[in-house]
Short mmCIF file of C-alpha atoms and ligand atoms in Angstrom, two decimals:
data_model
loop_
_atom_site.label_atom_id
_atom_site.label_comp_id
_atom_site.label_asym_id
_atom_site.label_seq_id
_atom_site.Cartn_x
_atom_site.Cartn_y
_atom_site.Cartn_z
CA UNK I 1 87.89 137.08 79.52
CA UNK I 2 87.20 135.35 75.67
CA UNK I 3 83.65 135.45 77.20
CA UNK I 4 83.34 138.93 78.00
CA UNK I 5 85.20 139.95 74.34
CA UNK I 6 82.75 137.70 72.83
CA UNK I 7 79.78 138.80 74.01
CA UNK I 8 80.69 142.56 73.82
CA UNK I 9 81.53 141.68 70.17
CA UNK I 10 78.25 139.76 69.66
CA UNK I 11 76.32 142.61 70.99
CA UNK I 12 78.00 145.50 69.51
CA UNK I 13 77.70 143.99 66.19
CA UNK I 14 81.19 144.14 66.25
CA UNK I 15 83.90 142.46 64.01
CA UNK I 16 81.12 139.65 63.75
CA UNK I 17 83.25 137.70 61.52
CA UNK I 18 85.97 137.17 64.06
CA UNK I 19 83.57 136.40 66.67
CA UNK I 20 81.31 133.92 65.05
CA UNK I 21 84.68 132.20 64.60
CA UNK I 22 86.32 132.56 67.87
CA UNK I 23 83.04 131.92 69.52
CA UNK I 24 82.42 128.41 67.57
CA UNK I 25 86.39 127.32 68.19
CA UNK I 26 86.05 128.57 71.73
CA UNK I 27 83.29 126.77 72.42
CA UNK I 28 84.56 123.32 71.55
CA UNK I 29 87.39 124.35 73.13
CA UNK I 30 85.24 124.23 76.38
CA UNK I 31 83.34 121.35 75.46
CA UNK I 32 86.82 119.35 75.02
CA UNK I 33 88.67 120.36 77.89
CA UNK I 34 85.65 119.24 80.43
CA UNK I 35 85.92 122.62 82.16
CA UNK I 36 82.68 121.24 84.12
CA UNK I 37 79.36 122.41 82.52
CA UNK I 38 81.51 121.54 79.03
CA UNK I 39 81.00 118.30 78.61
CA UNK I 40 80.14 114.61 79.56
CA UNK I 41 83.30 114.07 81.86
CA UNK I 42 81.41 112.97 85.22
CA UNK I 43 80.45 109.88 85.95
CA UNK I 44 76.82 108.85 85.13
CA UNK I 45 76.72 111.79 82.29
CA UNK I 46 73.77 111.23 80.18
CA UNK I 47 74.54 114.58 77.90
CA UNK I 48 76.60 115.97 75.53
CA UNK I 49 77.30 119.18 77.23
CA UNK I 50 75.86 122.93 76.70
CA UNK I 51 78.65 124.19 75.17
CA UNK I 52 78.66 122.23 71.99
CA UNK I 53 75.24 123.96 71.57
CA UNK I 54 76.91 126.77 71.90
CA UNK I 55 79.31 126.54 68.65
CA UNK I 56 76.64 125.37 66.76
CA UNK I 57 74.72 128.58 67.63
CA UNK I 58 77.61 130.59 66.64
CA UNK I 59 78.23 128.42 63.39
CA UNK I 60 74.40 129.60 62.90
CA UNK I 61 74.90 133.12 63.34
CA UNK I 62 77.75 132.84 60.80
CA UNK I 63 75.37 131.45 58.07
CA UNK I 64 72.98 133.98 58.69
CA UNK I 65 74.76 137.33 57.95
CA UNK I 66 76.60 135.53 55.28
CA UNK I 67 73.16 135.12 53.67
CA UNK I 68 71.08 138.05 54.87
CA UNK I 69 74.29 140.76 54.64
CA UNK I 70 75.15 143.17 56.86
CA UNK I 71 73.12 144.86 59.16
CA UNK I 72 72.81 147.99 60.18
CA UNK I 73 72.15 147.76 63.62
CA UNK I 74 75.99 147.04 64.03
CA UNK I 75 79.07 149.07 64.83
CA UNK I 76 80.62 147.09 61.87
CA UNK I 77 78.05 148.89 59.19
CA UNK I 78 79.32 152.23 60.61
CA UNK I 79 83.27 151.53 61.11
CA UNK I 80 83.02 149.74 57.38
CA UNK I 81 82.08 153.10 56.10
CA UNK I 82 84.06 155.14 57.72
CA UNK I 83 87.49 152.17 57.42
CA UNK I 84 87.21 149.91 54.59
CA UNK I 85 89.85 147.81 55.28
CA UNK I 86 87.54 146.86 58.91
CA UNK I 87 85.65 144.51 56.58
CA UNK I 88 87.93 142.13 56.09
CA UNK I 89 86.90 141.39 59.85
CA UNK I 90 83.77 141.76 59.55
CA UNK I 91 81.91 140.10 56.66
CA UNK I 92 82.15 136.83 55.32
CA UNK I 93 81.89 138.56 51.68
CA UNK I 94 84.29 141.78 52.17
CA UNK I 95 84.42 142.48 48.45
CA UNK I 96 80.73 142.96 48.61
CA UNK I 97 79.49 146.36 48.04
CA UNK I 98 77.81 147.54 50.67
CA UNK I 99 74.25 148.40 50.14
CA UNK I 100 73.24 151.66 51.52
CA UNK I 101 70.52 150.94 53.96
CA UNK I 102 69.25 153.62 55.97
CA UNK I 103 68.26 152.74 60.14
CA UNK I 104 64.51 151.38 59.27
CA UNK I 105 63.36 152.55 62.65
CA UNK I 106 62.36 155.89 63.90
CA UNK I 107 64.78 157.44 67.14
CA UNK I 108 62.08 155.92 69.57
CA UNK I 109 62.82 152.57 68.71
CA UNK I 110 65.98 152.90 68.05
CA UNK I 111 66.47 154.71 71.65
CA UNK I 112 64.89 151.44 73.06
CA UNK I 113 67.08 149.12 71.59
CA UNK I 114 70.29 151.00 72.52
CA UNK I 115 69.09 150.69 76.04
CA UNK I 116 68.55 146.92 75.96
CA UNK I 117 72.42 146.55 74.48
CA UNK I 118 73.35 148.65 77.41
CA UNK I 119 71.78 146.65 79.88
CA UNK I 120 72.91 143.36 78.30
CA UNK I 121 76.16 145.22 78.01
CA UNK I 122 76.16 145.61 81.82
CA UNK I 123 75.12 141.85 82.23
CA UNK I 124 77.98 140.55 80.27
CA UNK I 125 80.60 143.09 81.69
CA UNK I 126 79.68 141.58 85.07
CA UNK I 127 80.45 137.51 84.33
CA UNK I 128 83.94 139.31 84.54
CA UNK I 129 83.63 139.53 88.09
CA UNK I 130 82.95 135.51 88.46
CA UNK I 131 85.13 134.83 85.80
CA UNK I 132 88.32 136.34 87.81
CA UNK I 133 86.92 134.87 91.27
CA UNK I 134 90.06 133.22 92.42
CA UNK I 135 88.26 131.40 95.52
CA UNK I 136 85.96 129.68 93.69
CA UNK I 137 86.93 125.94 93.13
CA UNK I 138 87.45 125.49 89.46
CA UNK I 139 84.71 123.22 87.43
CA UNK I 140 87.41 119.76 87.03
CA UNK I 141 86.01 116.80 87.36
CA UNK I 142 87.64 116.00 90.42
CA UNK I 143 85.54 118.78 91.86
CA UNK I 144 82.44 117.59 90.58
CA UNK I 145 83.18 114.27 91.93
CA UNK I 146 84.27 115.90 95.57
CA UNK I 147 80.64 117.90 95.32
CA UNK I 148 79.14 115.19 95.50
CA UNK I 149 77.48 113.87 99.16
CA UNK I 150 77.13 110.72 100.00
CA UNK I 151 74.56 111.79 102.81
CA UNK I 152 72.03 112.81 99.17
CA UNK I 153 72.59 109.48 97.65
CA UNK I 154 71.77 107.77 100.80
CA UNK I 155 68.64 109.73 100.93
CA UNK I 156 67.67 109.37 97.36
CA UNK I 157 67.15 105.82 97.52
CA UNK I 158 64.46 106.32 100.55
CA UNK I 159 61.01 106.45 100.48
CA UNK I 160 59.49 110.06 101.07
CA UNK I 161 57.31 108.10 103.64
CA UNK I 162 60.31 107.29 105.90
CA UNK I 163 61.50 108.98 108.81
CA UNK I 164 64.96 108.54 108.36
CA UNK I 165 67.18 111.12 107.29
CA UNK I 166 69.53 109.36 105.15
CA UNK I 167 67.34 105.88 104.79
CA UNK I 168 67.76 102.43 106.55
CA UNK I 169 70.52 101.50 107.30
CA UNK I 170 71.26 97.76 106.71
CA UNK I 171 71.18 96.27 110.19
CA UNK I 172 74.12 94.72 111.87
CA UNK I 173 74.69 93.55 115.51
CA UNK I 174 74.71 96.18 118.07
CA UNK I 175 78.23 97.01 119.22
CA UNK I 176 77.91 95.36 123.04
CA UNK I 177 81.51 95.16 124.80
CA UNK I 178 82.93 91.81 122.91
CA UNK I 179 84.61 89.55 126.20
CA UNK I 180 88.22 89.58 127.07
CA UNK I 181 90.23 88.10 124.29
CA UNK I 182 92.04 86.00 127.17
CA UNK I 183 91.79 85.35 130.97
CA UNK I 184 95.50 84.53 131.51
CA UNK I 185 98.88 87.02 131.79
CA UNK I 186 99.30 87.01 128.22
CA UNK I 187 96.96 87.33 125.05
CA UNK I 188 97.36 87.21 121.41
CA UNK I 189 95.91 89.61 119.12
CA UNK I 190 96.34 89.27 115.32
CA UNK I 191 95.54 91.87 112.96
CA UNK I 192 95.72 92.12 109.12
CA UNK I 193 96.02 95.83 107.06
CA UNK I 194 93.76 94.90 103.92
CA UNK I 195 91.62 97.25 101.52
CA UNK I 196 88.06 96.93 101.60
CA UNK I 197 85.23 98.31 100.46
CA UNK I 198 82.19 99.07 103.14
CA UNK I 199 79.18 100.88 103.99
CA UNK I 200 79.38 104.47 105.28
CA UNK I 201 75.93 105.51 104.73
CA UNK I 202 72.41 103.77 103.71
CA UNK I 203 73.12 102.38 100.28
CA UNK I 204 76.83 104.14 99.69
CA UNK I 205 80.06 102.31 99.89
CA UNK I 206 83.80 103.67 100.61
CA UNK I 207 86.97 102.04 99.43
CA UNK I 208 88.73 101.86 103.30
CA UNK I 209 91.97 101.19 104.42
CA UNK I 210 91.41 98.81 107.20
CA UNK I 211 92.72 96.27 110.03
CA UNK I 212 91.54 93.27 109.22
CA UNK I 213 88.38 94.30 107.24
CA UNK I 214 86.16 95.68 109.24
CA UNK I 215 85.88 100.34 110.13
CA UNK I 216 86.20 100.43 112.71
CA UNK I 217 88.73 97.70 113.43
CA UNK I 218 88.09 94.86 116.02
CA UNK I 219 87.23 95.85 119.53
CA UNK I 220 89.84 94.52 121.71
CA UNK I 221 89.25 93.74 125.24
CA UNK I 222 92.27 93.27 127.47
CA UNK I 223 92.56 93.23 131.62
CA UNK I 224 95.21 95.63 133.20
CA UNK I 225 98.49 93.75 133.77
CA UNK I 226 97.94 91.47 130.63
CA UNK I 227 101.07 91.36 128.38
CA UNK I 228 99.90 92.18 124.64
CA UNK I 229 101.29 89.97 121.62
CA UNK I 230 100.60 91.96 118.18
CA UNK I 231 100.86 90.27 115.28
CA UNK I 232 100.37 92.59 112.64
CA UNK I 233 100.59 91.51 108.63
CA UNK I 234 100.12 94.33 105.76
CA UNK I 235 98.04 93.24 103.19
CA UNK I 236 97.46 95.74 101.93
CA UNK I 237 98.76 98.08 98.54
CA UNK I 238 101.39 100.16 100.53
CA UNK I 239 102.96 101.11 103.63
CA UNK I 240 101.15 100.67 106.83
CA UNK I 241 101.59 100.54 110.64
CA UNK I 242 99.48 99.99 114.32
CA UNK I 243 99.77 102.79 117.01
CA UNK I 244 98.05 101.48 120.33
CA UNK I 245 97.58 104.17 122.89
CA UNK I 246 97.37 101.74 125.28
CA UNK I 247 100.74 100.65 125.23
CA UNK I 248 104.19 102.37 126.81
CA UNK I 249 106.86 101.08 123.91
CA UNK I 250 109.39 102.72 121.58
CA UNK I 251 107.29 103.81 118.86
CA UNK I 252 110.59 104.08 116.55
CA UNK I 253 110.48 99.72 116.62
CA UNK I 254 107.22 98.88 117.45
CA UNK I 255 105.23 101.21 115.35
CA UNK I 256 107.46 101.45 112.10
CA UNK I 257 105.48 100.91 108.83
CA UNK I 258 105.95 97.80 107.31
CA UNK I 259 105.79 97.43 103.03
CA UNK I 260 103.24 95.33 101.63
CA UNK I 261 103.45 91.35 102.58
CA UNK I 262 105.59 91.93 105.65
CA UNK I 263 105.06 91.35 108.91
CA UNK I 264 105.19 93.19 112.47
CA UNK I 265 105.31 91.46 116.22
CA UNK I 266 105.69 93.43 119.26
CA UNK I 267 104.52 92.78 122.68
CA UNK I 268 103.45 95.57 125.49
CA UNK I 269 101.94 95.16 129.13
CA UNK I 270 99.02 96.82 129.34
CA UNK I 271 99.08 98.73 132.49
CA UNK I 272 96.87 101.31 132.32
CA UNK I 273 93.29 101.22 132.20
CA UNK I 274 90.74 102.63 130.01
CA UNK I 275 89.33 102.98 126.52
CA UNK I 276 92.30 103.44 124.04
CA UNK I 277 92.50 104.36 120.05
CA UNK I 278 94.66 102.26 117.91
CA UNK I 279 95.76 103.14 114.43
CA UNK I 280 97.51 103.28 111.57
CA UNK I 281 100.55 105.69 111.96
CA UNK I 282 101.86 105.61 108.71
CA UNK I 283 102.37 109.14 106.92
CA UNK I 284 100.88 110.71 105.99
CA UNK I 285 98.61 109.50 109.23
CA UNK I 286 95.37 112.31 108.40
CA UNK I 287 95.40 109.84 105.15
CA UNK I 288 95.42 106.79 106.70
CA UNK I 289 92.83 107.13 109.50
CA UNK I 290 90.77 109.33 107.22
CA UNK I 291 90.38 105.80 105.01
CA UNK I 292 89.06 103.80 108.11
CA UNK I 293 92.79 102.70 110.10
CA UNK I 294 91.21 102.99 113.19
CA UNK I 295 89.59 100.62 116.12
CA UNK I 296 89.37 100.45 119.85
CA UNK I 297 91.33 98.86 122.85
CA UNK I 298 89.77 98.86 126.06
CA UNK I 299 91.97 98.05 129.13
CA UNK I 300 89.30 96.58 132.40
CA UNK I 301 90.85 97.68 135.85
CA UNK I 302 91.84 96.07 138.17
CA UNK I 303 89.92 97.72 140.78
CA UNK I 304 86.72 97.47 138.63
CA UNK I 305 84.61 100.47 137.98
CA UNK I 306 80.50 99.69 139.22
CA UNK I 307 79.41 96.82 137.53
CA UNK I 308 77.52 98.10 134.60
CA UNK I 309 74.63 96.12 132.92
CA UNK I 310 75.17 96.52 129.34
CA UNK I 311 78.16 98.37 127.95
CA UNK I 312 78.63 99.47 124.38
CA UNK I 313 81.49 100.95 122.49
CA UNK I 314 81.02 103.54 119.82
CA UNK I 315 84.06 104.80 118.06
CA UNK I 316 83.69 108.53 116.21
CA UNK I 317 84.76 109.75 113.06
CA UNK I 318 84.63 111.59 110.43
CA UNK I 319 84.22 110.64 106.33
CA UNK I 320 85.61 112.79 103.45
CA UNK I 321 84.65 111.51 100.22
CA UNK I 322 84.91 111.98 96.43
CA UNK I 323 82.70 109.77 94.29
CA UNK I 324 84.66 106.87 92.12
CA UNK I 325 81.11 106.18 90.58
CA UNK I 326 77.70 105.64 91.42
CA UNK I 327 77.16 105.43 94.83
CA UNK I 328 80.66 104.38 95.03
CA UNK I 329 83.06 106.93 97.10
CA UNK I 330 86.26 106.69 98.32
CA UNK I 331 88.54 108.90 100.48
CA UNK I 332 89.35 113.42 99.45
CA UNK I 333 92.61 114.44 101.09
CA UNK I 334 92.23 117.99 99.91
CA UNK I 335 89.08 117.10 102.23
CA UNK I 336 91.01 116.09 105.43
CA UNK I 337 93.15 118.54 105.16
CA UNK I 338 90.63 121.18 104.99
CA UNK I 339 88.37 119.54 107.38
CA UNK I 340 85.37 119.46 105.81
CA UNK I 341 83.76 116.45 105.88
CA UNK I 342 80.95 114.76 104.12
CA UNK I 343 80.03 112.56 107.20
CA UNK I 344 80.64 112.14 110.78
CA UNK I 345 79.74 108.84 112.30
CA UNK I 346 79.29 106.27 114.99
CA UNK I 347 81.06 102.88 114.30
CA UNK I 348 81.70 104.00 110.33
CA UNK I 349 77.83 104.62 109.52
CA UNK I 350 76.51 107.57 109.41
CA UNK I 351 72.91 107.12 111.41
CA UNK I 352 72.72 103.78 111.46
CA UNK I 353 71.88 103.98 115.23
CA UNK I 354 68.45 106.09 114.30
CA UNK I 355 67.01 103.09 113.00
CA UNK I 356 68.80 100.39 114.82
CA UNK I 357 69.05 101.85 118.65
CA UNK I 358 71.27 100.46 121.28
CA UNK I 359 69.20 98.92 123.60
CA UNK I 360 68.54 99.46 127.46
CA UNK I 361 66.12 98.95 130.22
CA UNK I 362 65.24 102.16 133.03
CA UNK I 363 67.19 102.02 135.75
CA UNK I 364 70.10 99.71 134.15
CA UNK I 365 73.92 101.42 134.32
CA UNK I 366 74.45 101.89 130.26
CA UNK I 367 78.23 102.29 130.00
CA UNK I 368 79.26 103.45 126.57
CA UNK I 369 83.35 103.00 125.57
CA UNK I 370 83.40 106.06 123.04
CA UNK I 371 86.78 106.54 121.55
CA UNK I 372 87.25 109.68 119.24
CA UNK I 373 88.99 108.22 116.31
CA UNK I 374 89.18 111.96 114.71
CA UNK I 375 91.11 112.34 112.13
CA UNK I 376 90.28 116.18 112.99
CA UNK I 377 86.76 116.89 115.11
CA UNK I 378 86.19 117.20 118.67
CA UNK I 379 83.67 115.38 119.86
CA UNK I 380 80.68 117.12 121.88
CA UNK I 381 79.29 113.71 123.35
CA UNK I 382 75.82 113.76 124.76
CA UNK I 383 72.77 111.88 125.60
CA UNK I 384 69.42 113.94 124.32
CA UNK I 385 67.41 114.16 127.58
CA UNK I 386 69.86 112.16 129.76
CA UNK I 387 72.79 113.52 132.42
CA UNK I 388 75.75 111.04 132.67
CA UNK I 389 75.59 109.16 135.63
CA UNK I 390 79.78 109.16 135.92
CA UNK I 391 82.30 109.98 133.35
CA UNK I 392 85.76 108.12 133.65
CA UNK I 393 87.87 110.32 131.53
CA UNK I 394 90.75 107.60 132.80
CA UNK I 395 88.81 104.23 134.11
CA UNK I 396 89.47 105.08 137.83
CA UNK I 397 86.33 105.16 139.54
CA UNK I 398 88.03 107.30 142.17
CA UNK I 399 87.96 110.85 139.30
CA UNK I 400 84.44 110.28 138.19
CA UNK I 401 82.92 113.62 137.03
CA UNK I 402 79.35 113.51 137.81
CA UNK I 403 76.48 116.06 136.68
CA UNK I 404 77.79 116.15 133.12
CA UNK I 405 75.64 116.44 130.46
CA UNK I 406 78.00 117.19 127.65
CA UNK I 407 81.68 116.26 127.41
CA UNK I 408 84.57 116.96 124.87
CA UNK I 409 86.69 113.65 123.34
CA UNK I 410 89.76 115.19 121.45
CA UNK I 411 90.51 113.07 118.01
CA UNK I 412 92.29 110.23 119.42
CA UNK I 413 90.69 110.44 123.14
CA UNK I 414 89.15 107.46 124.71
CA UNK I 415 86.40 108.21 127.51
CA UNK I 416 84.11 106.03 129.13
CA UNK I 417 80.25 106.93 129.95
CA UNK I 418 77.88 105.86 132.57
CA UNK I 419 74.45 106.56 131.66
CA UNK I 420 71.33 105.72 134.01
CA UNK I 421 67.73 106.51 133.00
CA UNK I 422 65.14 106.87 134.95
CA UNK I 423 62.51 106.83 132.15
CA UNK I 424 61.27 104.94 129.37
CA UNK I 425 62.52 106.70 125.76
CA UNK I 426 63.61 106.79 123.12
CA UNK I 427 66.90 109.09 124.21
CA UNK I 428 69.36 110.57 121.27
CA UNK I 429 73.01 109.84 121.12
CA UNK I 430 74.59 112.46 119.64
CA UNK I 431 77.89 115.12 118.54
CA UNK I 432 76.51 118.19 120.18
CA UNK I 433 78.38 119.81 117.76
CA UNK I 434 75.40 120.49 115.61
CA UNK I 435 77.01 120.06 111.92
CA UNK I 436 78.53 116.75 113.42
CA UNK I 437 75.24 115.66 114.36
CA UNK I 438 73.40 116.87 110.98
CA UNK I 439 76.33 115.06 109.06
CA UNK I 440 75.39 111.76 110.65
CA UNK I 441 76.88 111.39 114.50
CA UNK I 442 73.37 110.55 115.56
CA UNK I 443 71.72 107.49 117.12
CA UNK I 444 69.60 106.37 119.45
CA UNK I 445 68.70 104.84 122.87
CA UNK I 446 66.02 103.08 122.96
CA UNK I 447 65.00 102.36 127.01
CA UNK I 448 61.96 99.97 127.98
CA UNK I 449 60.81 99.44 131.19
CU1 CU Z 501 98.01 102.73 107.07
#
């Protein structure tokens, strides 16, 4: 609204005094208050800001009339003369007589230059209608620091040459099935809640909540029947807990959060099969799985499904950022909470299967443990140019689906894929939900003969 009044005021020629002076203070008003395009409030700023220009200019203006007098292409020159007291508001010099100047210009001209306010005029009158725009996200720096994706600093730092979308990845080991943690009735599984700070996209980091270091956390591979022992130790800066879907327990005891350099044990049979999420559970939970408290569980049966030849795991989900600084992020809640996220990914990294693919050869049974860590997306898995062989949406060979080429994992869902190909290719691994995939739940498989 100050906008508008000043640039009707600045146009009209009228009470130019005023305005020159509102315009300047209003200015560095802007410029002080970081309202965005004000000043050098974001990270990595390298100017000043526009809108200390901006007083300057008006300071300018100021000078000007105060040296050259008063126009008469202003209303001022004709409310002056009709209401002396207006100059008071008007000139930096009121006591000054005014000269009588007559309009220079002939009615053409003059004509011409009325229209030109108008249309200005016009232009100004409409900023009103973005300056009252109530769903527009105002210009704070944590905005400007929420605008920012991590998926364009990933692909800043590539080559042009490259094929990658978001650049490449650093490599780590593909995620093969790790063996069971035990071959007896019992095993022991230790976990740590610690804050971390990892890779979520070529070249860009995320502060993460984690267990034991890693997003996601450790696989852990148990046999049906095999009692459980969690020991679970917060290291971390607040509250935190473990949630395993895998496990039939009183969620009151075993799943409590624990403060900050305390400790948790419980113990559970496992006694049903399949691929399981387990998390943090710790309100508010969106928060604490959005920053990375998530891994996988998967639970062999006993009455074995067909003996696959190399099995993967590949845990979804979804990144919402805001940049610390740099290429430094770390998590939005106003983000989760709306669900819109700045990457979805496979194993934490967004594409980091495109240049690294899982490996298989034609013919071999590829079974993939995918586990839908969420927080919020369903999960359209799909091979590009493949059919699933079987899908176990419980680990019982008996309720195989066959002839499925696409299936849905809720957030928190743990399914298990049987892929066969009879050609050589490189086949795509993707979230059929298109967004998902263009936001980084892409990969490959890369089958040889
Ligand atoms: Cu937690």
């Amino acid at each position: 609204l100050i906008e508008t009044a000043l640039a009707i005021g600045l146009l009209l020629g009228m009470a130019w005094r005023l305005t020159y002076i509102a315009g300047a203070l209003f200015s560095l008003l802007i410029w002080s208050t970081a309202e965005g395009f004000g000043g050098p409030y974001t990270s990595g700023a390298t100017n000043l800001g526009s809108a200390l220009l901006y007083a300057l200019v008006f300071v300018a203006f100021g000078l000007f009339e105060s040296f050259l007098g008063p126009s008469p292409y202003s209303l001022d020159y004709y409310l002056a003369r009709r209401f002396p007291k207006w100059k008071s508001a008007a000139e930096w010099k009121p006591q000054r007589i005014w000269p009588e100047i007559r309009p220079a210009f002939d009615w053409d001209h003059q004509l011409g230059a009325i229209g030109a306010v108008i249309v200005a005029l016009v232009l100004a009158l409409s900023t009103l209608a973005s300056a009252t725009n109530i769903g527009r996200l105002p210009a704070t720096p944590a905005n400007a620091a929420a605008a920012v994706s991590p998926l364009k600093l990933a692909a800043a730092s590539v080559s042009p040459l490259s094929m990658a979308t978001a650049g490449e990845v650093n490599k780590r080991p593909l995620p093969v099935l790790p063996p069971l943690i035990g071959d007896g009735a019992e095993v022991d599984i230790n976990l740590v809640a610690s804050d971390a700070t990892i890779e979520i996209a070529n070249g860009v980091q995320y502060q993460v909540w984690t267990f034991s270091g890693t997003v996601p956390a450790p696989i852990l591979h148990v046999r049906e029947g095999q009692t459980v022992h969690v020991k679970f130790f917060n290291n971390g800066m607040m509250q935190h807990s473990i949630d395993f879907h895998a496990a039939q327990i009183d969620s009151s005891v075993a799943y409590r959060s624990i403060n900050p350099g305390e400790k948790l044990e419980f113990s559970f049979v496992a006694q049903v099969p399949g691929v399981f999420i387990y998390h943090c559970g710790t309100p508010p939970v969106l928060q604490h799985i959005g920053n990375g408290m998530y891994g996988a569980i998967i639970v062999d049966p006993l009455r074995p499904l067909p003996p696959a030849d190399v099995s993967y795991v590949l845990v979804q989900s979804e990144w919402y950022t805001q940049q610390v600084e740099g290429r430094l992020m770390t998590g939005d809640y106003n983000k989760m909470v709306a669900v819109t996220p700045d990457l979805v990914v496979f194993n934490g990294v967004a594409f980091q299967y495109k240049d690294n693919p899982l490996a298989a050869k034609v013919g071999q049974r590829v079974r993939i443990y995918f586990v839908n860590a969420g927080p919020n997306l369903w999960s359209a898995f799909h091979i590009i140019g493949g059919m699933f062989a079987a899908v176990y949406p419980d680990a019982d060979a008996n309720h195989a689906l066959t002839g499925v080429s696409v299936y849905t994992v809720a957030p928190g869902e743990g399914v298990v894929f049987d892929a066969i190909m009879p050609h050589a290719g490189k086949y795509p691994i993707v979230d059929h939900s298109m967004r998902n995939m263009e936001l980084g739940a892409a990969g490959l498989l890369n089958v040889t003969q």
